[in-house]
PDB file of C-alpha atoms in Angstrom:
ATOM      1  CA  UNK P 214     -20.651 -10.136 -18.053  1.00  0.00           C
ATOM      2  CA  UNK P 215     -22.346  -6.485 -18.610  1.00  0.00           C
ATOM      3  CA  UNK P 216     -25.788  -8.159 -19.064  1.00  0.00           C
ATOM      4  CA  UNK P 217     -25.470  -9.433 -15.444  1.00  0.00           C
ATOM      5  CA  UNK P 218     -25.003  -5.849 -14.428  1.00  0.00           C
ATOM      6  CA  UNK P 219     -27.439  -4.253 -16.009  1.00  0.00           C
ATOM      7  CA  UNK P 220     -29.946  -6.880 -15.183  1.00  0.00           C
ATOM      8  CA  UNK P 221     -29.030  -6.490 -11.479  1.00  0.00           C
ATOM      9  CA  UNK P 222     -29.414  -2.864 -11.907  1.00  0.00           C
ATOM     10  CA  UNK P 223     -32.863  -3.140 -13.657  1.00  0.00           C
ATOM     11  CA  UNK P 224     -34.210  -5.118 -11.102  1.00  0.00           C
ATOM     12  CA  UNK P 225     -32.657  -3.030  -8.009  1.00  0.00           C
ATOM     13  CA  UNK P 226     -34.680  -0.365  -9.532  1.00  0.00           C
ATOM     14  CA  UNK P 227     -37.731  -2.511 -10.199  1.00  0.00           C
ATOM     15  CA  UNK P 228     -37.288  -3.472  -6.675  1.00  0.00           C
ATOM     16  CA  UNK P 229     -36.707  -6.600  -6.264  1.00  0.00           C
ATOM     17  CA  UNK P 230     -35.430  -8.126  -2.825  1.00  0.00           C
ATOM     18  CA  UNK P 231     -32.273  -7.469  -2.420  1.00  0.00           C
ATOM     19  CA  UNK P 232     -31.135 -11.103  -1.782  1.00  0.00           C
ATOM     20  CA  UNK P 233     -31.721 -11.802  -5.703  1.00  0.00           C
ATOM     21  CA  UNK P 234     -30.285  -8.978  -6.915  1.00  0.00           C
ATOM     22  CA  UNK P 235     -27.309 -10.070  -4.911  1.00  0.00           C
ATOM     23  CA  UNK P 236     -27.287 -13.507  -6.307  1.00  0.00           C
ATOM     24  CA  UNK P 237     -27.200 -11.743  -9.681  1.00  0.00           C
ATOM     25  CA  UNK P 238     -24.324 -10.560  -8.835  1.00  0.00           C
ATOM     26  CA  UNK P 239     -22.870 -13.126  -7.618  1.00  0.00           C
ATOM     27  CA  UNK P 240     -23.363 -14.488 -11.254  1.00  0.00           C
ATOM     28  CA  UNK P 241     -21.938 -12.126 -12.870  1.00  0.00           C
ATOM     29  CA  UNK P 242     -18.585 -12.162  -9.744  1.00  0.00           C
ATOM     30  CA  UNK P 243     -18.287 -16.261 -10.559  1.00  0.00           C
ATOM     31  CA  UNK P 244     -17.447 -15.474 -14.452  1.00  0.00           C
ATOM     32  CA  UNK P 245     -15.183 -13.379 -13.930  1.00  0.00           C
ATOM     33  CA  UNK P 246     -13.435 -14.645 -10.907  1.00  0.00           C
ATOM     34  CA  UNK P 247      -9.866 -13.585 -11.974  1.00  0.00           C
ATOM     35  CA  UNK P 248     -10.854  -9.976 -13.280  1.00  0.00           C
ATOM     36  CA  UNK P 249      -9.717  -7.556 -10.851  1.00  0.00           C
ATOM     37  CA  UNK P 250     -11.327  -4.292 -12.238  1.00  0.00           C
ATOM     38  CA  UNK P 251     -14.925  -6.406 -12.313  1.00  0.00           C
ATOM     39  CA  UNK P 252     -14.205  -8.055  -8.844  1.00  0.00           C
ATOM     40  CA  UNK P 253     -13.813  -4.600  -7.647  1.00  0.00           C
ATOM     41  CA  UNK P 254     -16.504  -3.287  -9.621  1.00  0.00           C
ATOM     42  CA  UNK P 255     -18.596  -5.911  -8.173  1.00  0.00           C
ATOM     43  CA  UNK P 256     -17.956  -5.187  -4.463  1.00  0.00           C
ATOM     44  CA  UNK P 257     -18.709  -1.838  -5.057  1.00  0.00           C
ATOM     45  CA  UNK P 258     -22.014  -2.660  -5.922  1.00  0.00           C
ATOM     46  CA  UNK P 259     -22.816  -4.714  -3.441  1.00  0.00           C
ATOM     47  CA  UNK P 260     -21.914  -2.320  -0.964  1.00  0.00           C
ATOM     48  CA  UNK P 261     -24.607  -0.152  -2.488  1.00  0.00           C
ATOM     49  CA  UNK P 262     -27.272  -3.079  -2.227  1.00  0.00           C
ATOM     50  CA  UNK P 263     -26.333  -3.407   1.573  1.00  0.00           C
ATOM     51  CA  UNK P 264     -24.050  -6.886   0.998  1.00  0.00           C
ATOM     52  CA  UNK P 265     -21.136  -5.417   2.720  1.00  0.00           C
ATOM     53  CA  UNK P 266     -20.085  -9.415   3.916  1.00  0.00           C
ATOM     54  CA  UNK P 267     -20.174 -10.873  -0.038  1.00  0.00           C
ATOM     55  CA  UNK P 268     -18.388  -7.371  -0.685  1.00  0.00           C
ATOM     56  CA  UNK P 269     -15.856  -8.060   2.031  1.00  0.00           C
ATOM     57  CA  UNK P 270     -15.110 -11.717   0.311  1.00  0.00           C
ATOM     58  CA  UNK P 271     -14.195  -9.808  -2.669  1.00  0.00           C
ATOM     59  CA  UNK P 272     -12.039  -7.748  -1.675  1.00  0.00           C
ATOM     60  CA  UNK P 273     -10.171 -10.627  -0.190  1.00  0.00           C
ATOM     61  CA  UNK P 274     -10.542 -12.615  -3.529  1.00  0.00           C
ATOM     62  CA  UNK P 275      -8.810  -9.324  -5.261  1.00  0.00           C
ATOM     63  CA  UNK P 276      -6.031  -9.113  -2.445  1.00  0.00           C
ATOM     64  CA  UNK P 277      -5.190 -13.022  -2.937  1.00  0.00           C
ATOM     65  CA  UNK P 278      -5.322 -12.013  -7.018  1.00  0.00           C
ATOM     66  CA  UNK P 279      -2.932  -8.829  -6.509  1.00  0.00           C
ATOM     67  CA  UNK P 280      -1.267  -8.910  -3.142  1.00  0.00           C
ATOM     68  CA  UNK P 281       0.586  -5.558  -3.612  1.00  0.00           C
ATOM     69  CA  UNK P 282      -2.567  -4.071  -5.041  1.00  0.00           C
ATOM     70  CA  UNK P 283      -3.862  -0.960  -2.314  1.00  0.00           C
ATOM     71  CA  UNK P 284      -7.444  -0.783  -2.671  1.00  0.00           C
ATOM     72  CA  UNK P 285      -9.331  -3.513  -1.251  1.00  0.00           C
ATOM     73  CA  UNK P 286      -7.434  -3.193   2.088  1.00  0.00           C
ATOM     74  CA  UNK P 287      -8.553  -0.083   2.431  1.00  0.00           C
ATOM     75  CA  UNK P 288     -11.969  -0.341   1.033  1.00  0.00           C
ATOM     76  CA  UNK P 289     -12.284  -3.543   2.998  1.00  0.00           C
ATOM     77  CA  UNK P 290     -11.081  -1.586   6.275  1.00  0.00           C
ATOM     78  CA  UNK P 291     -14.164   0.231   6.472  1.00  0.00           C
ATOM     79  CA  UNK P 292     -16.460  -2.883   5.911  1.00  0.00           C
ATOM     80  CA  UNK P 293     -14.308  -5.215   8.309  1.00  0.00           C
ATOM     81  CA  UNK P 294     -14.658  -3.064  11.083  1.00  0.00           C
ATOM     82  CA  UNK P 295     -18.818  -2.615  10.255  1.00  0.00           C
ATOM     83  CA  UNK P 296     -19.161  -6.554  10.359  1.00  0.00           C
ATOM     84  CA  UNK P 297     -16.956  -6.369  13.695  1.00  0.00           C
ATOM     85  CA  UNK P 298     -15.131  -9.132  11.531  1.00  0.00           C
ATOM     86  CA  UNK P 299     -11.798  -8.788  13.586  1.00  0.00           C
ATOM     87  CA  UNK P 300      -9.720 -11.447  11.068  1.00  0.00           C
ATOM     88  CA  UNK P 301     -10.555  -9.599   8.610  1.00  0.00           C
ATOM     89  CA  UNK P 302     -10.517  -6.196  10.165  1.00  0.00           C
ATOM     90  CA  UNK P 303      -6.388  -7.669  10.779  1.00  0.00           C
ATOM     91  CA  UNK P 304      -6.095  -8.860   7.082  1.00  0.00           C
ATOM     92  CA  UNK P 305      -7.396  -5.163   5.740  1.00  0.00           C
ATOM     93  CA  UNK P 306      -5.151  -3.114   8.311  1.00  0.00           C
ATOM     94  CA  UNK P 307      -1.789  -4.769   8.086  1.00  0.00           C
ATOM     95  CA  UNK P 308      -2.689  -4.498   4.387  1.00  0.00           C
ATOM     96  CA  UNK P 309      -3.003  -1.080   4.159  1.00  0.00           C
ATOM     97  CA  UNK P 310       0.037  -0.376   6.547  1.00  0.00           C
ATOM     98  CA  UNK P 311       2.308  -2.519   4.169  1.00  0.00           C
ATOM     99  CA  UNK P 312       0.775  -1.697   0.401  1.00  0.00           C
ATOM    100  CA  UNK P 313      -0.518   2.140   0.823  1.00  0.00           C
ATOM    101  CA  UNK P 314       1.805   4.397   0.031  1.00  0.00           C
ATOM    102  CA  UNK P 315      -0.166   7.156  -1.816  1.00  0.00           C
ATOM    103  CA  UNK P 316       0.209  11.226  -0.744  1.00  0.00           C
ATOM    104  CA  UNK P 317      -2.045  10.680   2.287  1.00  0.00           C
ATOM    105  CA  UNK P 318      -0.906   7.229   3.482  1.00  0.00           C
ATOM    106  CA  UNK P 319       0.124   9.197   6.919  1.00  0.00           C
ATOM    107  CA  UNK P 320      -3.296   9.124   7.057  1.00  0.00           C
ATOM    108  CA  UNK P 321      -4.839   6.174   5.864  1.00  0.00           C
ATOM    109  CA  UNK P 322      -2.333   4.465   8.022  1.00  0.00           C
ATOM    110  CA  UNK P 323      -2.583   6.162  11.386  1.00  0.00           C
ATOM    111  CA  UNK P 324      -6.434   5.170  10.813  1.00  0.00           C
ATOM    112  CA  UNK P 325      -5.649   1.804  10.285  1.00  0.00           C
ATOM    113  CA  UNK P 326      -3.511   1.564  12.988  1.00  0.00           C
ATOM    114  CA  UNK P 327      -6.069   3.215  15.480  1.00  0.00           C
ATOM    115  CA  UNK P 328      -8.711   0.823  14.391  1.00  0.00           C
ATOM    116  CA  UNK P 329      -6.515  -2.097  15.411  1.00  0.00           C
ATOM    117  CA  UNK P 330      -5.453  -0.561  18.838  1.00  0.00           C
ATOM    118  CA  UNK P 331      -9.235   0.318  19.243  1.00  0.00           C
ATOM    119  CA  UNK P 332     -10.325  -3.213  18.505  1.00  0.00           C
ATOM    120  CA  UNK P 333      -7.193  -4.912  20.775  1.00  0.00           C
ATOM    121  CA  UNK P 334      -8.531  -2.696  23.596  1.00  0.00           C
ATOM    122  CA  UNK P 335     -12.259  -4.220  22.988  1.00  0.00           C
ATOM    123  CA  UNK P 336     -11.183  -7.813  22.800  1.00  0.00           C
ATOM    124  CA  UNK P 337      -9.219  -7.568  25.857  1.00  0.00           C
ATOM    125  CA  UNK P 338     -11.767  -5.855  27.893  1.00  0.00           C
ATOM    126  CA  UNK P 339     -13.958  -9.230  26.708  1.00  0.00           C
ATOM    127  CA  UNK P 340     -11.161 -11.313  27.950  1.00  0.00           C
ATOM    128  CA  UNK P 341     -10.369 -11.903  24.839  1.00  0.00           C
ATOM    129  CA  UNK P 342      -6.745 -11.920  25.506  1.00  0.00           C
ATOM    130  CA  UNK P 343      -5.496 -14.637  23.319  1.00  0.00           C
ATOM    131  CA  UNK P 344      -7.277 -12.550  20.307  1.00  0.00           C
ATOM    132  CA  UNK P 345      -6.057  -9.273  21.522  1.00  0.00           C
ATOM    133  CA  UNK P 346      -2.302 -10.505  21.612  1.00  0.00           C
ATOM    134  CA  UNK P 347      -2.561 -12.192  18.258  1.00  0.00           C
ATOM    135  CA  UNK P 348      -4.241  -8.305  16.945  1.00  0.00           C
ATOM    136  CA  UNK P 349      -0.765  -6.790  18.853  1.00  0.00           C
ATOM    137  CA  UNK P 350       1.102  -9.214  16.952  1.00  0.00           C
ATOM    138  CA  UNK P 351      -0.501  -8.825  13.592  1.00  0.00           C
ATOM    139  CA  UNK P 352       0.299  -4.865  14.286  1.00  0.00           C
ATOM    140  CA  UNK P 353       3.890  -5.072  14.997  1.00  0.00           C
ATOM    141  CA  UNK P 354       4.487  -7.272  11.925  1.00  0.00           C
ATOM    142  CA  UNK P 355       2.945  -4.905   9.679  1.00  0.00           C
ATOM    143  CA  UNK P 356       4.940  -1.873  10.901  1.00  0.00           C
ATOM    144  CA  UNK P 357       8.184  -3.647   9.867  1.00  0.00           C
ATOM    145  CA  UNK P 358       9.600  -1.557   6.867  1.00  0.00           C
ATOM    146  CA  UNK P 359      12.075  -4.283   5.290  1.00  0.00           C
ATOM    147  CA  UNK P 360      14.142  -1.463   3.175  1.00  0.00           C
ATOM    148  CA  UNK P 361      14.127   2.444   3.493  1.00  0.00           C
ATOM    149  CA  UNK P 362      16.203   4.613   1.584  1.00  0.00           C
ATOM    150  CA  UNK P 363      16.901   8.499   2.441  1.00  0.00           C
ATOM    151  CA  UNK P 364      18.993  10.700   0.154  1.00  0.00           C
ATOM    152  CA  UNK P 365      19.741  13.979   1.023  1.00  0.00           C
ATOM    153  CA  UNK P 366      21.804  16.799  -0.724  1.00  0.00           C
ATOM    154  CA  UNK P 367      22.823  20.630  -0.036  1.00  0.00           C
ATOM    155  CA  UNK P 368      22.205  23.050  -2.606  1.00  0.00           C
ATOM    156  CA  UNK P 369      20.250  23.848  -5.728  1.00  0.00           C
ATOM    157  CA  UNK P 370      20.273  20.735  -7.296  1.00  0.00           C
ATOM    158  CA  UNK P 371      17.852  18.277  -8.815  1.00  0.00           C
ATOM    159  CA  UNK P 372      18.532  14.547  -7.948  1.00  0.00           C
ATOM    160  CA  UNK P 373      16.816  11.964  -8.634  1.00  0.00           C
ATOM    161  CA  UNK P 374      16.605   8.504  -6.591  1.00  0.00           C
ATOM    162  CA  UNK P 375      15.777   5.711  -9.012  1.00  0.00           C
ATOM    163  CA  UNK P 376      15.397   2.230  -7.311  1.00  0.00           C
ATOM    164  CA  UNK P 377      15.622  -1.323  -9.429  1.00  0.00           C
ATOM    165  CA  UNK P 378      13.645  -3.710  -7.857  1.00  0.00           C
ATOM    166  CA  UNK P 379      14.703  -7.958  -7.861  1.00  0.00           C
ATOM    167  CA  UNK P 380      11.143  -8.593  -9.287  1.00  0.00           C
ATOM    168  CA  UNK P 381      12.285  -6.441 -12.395  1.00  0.00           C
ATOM    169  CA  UNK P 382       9.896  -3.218 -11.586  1.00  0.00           C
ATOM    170  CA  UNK P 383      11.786   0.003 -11.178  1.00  0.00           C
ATOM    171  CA  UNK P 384      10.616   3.088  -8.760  1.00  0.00           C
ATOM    172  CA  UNK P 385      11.549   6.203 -10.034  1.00  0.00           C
ATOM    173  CA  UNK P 386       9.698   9.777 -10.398  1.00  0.00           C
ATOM    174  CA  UNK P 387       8.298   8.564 -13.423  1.00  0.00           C
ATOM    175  CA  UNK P 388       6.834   5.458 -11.549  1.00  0.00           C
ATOM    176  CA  UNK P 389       6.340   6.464  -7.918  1.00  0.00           C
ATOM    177  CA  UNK P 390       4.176   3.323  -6.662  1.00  0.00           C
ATOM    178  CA  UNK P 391       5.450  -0.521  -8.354  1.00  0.00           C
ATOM    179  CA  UNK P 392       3.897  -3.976  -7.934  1.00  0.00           C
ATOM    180  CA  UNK P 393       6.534  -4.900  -5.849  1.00  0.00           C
ATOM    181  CA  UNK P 394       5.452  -2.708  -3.152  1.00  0.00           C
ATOM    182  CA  UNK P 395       7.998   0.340  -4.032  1.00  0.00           C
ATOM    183  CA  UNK P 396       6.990   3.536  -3.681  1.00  0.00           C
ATOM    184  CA  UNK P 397       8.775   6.748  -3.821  1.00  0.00           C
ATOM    185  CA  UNK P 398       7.886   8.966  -1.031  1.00  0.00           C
ATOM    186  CA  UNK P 399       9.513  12.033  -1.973  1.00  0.00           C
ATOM    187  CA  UNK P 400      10.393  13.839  -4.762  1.00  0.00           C
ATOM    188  CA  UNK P 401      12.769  17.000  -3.755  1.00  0.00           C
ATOM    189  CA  UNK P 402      14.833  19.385  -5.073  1.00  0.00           C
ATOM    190  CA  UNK P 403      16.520  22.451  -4.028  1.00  0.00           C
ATOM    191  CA  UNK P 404      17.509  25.555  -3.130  1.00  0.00           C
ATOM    192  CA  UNK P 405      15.203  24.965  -0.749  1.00  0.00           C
ATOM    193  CA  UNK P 406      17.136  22.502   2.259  1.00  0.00           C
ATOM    194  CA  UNK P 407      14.281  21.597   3.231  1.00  0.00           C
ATOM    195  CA  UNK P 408      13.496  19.819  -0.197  1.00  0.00           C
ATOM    196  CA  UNK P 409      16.189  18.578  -0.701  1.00  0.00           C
ATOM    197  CA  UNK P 410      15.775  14.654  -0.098  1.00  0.00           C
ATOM    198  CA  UNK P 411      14.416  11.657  -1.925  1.00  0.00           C
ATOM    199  CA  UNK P 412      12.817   9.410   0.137  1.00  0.00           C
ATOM    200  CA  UNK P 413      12.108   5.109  -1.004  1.00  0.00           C
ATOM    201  CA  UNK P 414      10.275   2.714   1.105  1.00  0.00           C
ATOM    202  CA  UNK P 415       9.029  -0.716   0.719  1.00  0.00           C
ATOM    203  CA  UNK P 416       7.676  -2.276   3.481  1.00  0.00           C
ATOM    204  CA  UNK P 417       7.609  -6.291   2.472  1.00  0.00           C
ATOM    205  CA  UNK P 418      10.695  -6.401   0.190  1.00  0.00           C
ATOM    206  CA  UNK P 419      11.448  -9.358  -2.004  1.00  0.00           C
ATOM    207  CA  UNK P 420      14.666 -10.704  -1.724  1.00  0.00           C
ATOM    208  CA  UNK P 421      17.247 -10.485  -4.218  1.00  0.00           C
ATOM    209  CA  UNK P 422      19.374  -7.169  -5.314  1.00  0.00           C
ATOM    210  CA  UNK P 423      18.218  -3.387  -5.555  1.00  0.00           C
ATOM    211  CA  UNK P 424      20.575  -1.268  -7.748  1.00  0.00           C
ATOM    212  CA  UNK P 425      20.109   1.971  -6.537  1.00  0.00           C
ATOM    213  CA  UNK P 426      20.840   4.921  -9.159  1.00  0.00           C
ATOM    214  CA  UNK P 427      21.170   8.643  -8.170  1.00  0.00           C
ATOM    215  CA  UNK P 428      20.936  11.288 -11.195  1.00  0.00           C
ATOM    216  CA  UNK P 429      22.060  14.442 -11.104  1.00  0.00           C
ATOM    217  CA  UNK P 430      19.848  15.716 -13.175  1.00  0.00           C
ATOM    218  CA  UNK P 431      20.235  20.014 -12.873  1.00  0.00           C
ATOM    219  CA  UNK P 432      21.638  22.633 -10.425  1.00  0.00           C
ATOM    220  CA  UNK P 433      24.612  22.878  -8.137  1.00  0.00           C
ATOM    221  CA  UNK P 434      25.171  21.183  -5.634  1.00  0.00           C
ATOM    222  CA  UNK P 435      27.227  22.131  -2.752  1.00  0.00           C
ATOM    223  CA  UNK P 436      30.307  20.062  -2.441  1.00  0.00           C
ATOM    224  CA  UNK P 437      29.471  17.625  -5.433  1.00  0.00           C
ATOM    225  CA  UNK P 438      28.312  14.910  -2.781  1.00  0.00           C
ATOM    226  CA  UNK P 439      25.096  13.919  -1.325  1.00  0.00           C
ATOM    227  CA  UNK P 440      24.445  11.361   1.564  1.00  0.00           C
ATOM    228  CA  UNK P 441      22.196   8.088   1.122  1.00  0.00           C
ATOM    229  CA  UNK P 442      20.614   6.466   4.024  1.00  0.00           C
ATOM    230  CA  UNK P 443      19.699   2.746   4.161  1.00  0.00           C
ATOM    231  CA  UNK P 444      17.647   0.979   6.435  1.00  0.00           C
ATOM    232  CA  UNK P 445      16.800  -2.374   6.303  1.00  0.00           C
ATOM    233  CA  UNK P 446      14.314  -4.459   8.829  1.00  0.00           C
ATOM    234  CA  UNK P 447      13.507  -1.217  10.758  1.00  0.00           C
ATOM    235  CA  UNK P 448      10.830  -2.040  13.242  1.00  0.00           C
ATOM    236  CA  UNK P 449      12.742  -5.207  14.223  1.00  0.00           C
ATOM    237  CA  UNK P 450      15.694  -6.321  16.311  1.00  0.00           C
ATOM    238  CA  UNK P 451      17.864  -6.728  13.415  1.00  0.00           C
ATOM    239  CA  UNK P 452      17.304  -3.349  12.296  1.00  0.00           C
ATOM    240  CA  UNK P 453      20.533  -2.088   9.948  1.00  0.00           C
ATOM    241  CA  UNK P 454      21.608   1.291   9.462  1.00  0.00           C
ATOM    242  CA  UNK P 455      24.280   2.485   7.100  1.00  0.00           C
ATOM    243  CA  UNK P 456      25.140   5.735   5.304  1.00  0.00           C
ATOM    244  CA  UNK P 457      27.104   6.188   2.080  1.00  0.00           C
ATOM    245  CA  UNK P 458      28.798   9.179   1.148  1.00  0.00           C
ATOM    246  CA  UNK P 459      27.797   9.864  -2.538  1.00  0.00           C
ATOM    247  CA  UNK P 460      30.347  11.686  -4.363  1.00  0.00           C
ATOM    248  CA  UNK P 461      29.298  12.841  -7.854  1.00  0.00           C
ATOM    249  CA  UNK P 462      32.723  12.953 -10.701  1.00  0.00           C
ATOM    250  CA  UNK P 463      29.489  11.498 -13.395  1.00  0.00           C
ATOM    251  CA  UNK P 464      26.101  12.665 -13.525  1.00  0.00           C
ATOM    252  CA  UNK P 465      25.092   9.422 -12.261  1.00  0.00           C
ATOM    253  CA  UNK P 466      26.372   7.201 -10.021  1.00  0.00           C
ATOM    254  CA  UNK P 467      25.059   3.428  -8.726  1.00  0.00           C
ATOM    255  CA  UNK P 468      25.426   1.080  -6.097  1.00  0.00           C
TER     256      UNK P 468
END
């Protein structure tokens, strides 16, 4: 497949039109259809040749490849919303409101969610209003978190929150983000109260049993307890709240 690339390249700088560069590759996208690193490679380039529509499709192709994978919701955000594509500008925003978790999803997310807000606002103001509502939908559904977990701790203590998943991943410190759609929020540890909390979330969860380990790992902590937090289907009517009372006689304890 590199001889597709670096003929597309060659002739970008030779320059050719840009509509046979692109079918290049295009080529070189068809061979490897099921390659995610050259699918994404691939958009990339052909949002440098001014494709951003075939770019667009690829993203999709990689999000229907690796449904938990981040990236192409939020690379395909940008190009959604330049197309005024507003299905896809819905696929690319819930995406990025369910699968990004990095340190500045706050971010990412509050821009995702602005776009879509922005956009309902537009389509109504059209008359849109069957669009708009199905936007408003499409927005509530992706701000459903299907499992949170909170555990906080007095103290100068080090615990860690380490989370097995049904699909056989595992979220821990050493593995903050899984395929599942895991990710560990926050990593704390005292004195400091403030730091002191672990926080899990994951937003589509499969079904099936989490065993939930909490290490002690270091330090005091004040009473030998700690307090987890579990919230399942927040965002919803059935919302569920419940908070265990963690009481340490082991360094480790699991539920």
């Amino acid at each position: 497949p590199w001889m597709y690339e670096v003929l597309a390249l060659t002739m970008d700088i030779e320059g050719y039109p840009k509509n046979e560069v692109e079918r290049v590759m295009l080529s070189m996208t068809d061979f490897n259809a099921r390659d995610v690193e050259n699918l994404l490679g691939s958009a990339a380039y052909l949002v440098r040749l001014g494709a951003p529509a075939q770019a667009l499709k690829l993203y999709q192709q990689v999000s229907s490849l690796q449904p938990s994978r981040p990236e192409p919701y939020l690379l395909g955000l940008r190009l959604a919303d330049e197309l005024k594509d507003v299905e896809a500008l819905s696929w690319a925003a819930t995406g990025v409101l369910t699968w990004y978790w990095f340190d500045d999803y706050e971010v990412k997310q509050r821009e995702a969610v602005k776009l879509m807000r922005d956009w309902q606002l537009r389509l109504q103001q059209a008359g849109k209003t069957e669009q708009a509502a199905e936007l408003a939908n499409a927005l509530a559904k992706a701000q459903v978190r299907d499992l949170q977990l909170r555990l906080e701790w007095s103290g100068e203590a080090d615990l860690d929150l380490i989370v097995q998943e049904p699909l056989g991943t595992t979220c821990s410190f050493a593995n903050r983000y899984t395929q599942s759609g895991g990710a560990l929020l926050h990593e704390g540890a005292g004195p400091k109260q403030a730091e002191c909390f672990e926080e899990y979330v994951c937003a589509y969860a499969a079904s099936g049993h989490y065993v939930i380990t909490i290490d002690h790992v270091a330090g005091r902590l004040v009473g030998n307890r700690a307090r987890l937090q579990v919230i399942r289907y927040a965002g919803t009517p059935d919302e569920q709240r419940d908070s265990v009372n963690v009481v340490f006689n082991e360094r480790q304890k699991k539920y």
